[in-house]
PDB file of C-alpha atoms in Angstrom:
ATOM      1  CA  UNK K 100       0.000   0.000   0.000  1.00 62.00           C
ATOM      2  CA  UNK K 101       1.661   3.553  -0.868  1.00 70.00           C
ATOM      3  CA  UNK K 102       1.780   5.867   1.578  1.00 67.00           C
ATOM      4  CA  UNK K 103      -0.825   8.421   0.376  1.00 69.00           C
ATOM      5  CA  UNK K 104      -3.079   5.447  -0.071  1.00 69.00           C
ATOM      6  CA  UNK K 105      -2.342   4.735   3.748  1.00 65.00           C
ATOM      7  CA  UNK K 106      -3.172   8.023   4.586  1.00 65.00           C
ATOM      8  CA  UNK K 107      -6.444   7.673   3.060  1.00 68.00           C
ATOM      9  CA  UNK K 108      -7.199   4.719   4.303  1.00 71.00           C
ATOM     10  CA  UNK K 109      -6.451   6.163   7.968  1.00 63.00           C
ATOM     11  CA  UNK K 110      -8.560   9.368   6.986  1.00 63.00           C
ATOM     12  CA  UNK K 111     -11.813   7.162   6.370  1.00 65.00           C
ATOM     13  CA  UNK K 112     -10.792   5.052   9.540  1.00 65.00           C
ATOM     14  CA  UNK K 113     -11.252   7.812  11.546  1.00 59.00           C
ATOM     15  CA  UNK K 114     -13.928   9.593   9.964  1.00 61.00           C
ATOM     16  CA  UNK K 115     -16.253   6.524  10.327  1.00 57.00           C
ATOM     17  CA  UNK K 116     -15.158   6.177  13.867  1.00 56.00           C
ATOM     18  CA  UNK K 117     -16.253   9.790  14.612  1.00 51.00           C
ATOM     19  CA  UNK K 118     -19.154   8.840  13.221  1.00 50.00           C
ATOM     20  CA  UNK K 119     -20.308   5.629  14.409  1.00 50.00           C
ATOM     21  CA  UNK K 120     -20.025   7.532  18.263  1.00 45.00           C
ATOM     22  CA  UNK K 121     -22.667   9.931  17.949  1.00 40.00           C
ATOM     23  CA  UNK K 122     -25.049   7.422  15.805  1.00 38.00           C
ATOM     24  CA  UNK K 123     -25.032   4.907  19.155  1.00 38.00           C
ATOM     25  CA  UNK K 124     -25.788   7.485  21.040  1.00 34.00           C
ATOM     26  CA  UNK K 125     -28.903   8.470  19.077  1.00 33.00           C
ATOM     27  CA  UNK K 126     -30.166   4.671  19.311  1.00 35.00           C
ATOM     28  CA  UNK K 127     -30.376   1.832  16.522  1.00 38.00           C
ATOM     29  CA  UNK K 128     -30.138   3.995  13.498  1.00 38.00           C
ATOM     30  CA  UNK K 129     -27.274   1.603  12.182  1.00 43.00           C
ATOM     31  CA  UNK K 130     -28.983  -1.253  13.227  1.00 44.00           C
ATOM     32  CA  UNK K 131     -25.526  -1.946  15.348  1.00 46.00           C
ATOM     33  CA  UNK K 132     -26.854  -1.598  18.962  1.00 46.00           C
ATOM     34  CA  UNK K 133     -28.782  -4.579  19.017  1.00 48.00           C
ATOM     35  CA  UNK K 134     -25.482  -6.585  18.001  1.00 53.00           C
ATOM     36  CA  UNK K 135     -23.384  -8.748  20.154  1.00 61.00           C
ATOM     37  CA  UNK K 136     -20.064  -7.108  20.307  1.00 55.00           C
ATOM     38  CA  UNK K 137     -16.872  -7.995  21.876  1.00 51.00           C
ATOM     39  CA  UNK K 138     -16.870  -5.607  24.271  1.00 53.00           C
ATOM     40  CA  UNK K 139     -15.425  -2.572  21.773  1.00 56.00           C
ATOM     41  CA  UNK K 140     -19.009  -1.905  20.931  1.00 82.00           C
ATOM     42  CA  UNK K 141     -18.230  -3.101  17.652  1.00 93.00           C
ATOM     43  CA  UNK K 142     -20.061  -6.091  15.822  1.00 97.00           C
ATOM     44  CA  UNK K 143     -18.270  -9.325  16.745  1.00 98.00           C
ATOM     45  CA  UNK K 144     -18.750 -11.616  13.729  1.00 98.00           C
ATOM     46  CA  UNK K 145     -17.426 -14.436  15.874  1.00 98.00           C
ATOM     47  CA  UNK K 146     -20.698 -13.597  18.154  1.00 98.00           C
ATOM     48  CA  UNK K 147     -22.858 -13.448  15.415  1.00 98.00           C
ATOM     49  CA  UNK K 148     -24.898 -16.217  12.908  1.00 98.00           C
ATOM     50  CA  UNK K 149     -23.253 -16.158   9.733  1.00 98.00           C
ATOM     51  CA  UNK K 150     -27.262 -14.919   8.609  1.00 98.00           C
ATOM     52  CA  UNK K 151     -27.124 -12.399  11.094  1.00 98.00           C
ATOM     53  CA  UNK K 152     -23.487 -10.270  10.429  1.00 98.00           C
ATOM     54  CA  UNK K 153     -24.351 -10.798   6.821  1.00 98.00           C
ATOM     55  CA  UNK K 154     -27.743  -8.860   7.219  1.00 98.00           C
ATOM     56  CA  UNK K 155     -26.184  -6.404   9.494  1.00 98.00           C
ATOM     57  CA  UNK K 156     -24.164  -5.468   6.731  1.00 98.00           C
ATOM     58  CA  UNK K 157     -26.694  -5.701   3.789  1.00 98.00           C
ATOM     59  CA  UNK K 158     -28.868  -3.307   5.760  1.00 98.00           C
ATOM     60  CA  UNK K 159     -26.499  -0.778   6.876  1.00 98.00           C
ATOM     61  CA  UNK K 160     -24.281  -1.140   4.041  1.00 98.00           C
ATOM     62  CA  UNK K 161     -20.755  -0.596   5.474  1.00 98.00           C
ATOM     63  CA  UNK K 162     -20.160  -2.011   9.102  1.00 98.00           C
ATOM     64  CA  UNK K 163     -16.885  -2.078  11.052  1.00 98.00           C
ATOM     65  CA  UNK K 164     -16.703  -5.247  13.192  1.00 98.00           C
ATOM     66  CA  UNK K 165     -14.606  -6.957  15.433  1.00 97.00           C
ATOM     67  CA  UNK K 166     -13.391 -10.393  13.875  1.00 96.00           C
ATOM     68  CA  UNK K 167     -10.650 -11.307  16.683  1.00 94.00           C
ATOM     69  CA  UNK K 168      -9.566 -10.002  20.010  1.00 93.00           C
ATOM     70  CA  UNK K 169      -7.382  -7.463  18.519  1.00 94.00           C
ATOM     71  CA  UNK K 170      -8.627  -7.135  14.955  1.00 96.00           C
ATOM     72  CA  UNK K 171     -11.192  -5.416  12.711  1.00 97.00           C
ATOM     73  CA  UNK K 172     -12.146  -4.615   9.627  1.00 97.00           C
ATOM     74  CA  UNK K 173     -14.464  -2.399   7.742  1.00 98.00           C
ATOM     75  CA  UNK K 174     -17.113  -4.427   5.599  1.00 98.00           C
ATOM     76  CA  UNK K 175     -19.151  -3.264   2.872  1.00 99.00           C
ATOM     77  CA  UNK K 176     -22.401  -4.110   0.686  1.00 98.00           C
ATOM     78  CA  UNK K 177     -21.308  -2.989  -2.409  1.00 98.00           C
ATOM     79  CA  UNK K 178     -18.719  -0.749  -4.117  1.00 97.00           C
ATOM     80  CA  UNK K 179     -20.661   1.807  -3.695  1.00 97.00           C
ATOM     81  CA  UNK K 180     -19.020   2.391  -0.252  1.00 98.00           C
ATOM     82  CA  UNK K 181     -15.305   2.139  -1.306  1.00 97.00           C
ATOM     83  CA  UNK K 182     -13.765   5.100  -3.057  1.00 96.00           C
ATOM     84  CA  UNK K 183     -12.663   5.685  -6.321  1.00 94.00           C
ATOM     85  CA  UNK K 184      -9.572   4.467  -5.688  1.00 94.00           C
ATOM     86  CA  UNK K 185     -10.325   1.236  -4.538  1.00 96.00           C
ATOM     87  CA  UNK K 186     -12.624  -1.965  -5.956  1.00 96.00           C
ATOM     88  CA  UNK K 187     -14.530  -4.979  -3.997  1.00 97.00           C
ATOM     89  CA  UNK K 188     -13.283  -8.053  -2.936  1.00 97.00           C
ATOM     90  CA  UNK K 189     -15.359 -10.429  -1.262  1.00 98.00           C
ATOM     91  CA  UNK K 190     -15.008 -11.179   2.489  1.00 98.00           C
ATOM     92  CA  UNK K 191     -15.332 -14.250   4.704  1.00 98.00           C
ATOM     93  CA  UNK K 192     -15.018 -14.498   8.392  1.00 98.00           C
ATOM     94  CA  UNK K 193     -15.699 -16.788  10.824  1.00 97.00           C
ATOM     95  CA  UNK K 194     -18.941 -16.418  12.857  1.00 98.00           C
ATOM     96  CA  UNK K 195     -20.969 -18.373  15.619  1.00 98.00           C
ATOM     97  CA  UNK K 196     -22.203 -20.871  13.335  1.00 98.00           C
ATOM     98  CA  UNK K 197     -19.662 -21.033  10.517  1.00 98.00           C
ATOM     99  CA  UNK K 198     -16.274 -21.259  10.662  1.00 97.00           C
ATOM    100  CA  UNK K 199     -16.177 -19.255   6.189  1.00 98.00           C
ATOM    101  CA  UNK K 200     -19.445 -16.891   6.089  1.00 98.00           C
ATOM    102  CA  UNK K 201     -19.470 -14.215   3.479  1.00 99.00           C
ATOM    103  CA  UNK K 202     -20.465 -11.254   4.965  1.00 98.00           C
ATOM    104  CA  UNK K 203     -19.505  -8.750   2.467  1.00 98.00           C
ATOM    105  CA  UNK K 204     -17.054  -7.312   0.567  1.00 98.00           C
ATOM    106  CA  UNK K 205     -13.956  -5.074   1.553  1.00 97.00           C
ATOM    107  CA  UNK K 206     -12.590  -2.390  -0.101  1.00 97.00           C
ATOM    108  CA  UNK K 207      -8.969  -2.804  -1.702  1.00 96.00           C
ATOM    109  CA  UNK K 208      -7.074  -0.621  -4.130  1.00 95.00           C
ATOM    110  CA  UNK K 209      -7.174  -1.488  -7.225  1.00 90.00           C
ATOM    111  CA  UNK K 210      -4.158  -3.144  -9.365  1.00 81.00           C
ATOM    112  CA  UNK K 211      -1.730  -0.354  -9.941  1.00 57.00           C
ATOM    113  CA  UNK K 212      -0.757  -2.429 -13.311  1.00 49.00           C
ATOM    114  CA  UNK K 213       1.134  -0.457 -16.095  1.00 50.00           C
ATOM    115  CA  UNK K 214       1.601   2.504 -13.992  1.00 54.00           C
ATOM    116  CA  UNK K 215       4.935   3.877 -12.684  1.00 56.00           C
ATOM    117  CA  UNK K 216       6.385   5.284  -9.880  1.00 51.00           C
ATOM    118  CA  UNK K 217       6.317   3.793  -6.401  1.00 52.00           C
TER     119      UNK K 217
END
């Protein structure tokens, strides 16, 4: 990952995590409060049916959720939550009832093929 694609990705990080605050304050808006979480208040997909973090994210169309003790990652319905920098590629993670569930997709850059520079 370059650097000013690092910075983006940090910039987005951050943004949604300013964001998510005030939405749990304002109730289920997300549809995230009702979710078992791992304590972070995030989405826990290992907490979750593989039906249920897969709905989560259909209806709210991007989610962040927990998938380990120490790890998370931002999932998406579509590409229509990635930038235009950056494509789908489809996620799997393991939840309550299944040890492969796709959930979603994640956003990744896209192939930097033909181009130069670093």
């Amino acid at each position: 990952m370059t650097a000013p694609a690092a910075r983006r990705r940090l910039a987005l990080a951050l943004t949604l995590a300013c964001l998510a605050h005030p939405a749990r304050a304002q109730g289920p808006a997300t549809g995230q409060d009702d979710a078992p979480s791992g304590g972070g208040g995030r989405p826990d997909t290992r907490a979750l049916t593989c039906a249920a973090a897969a709905g989560l994210v259909a209806r709210a169309g991007a989610v962040v959720m927990s998938t380990g003790p120490l790890t998370y990652l931002r999932i998406v319905r579509d590409g229509g939550f990635c930038t235009i920098e950056e494509t789908t590629r489809p996620d799997y993670e393991a939840t309550r009832d299944e040890r492969q569930c796709f959930v979603g997709y994640r956003c990744v850059e896209r192939l930097q093929e033909g181009r130069e520079g670093p």
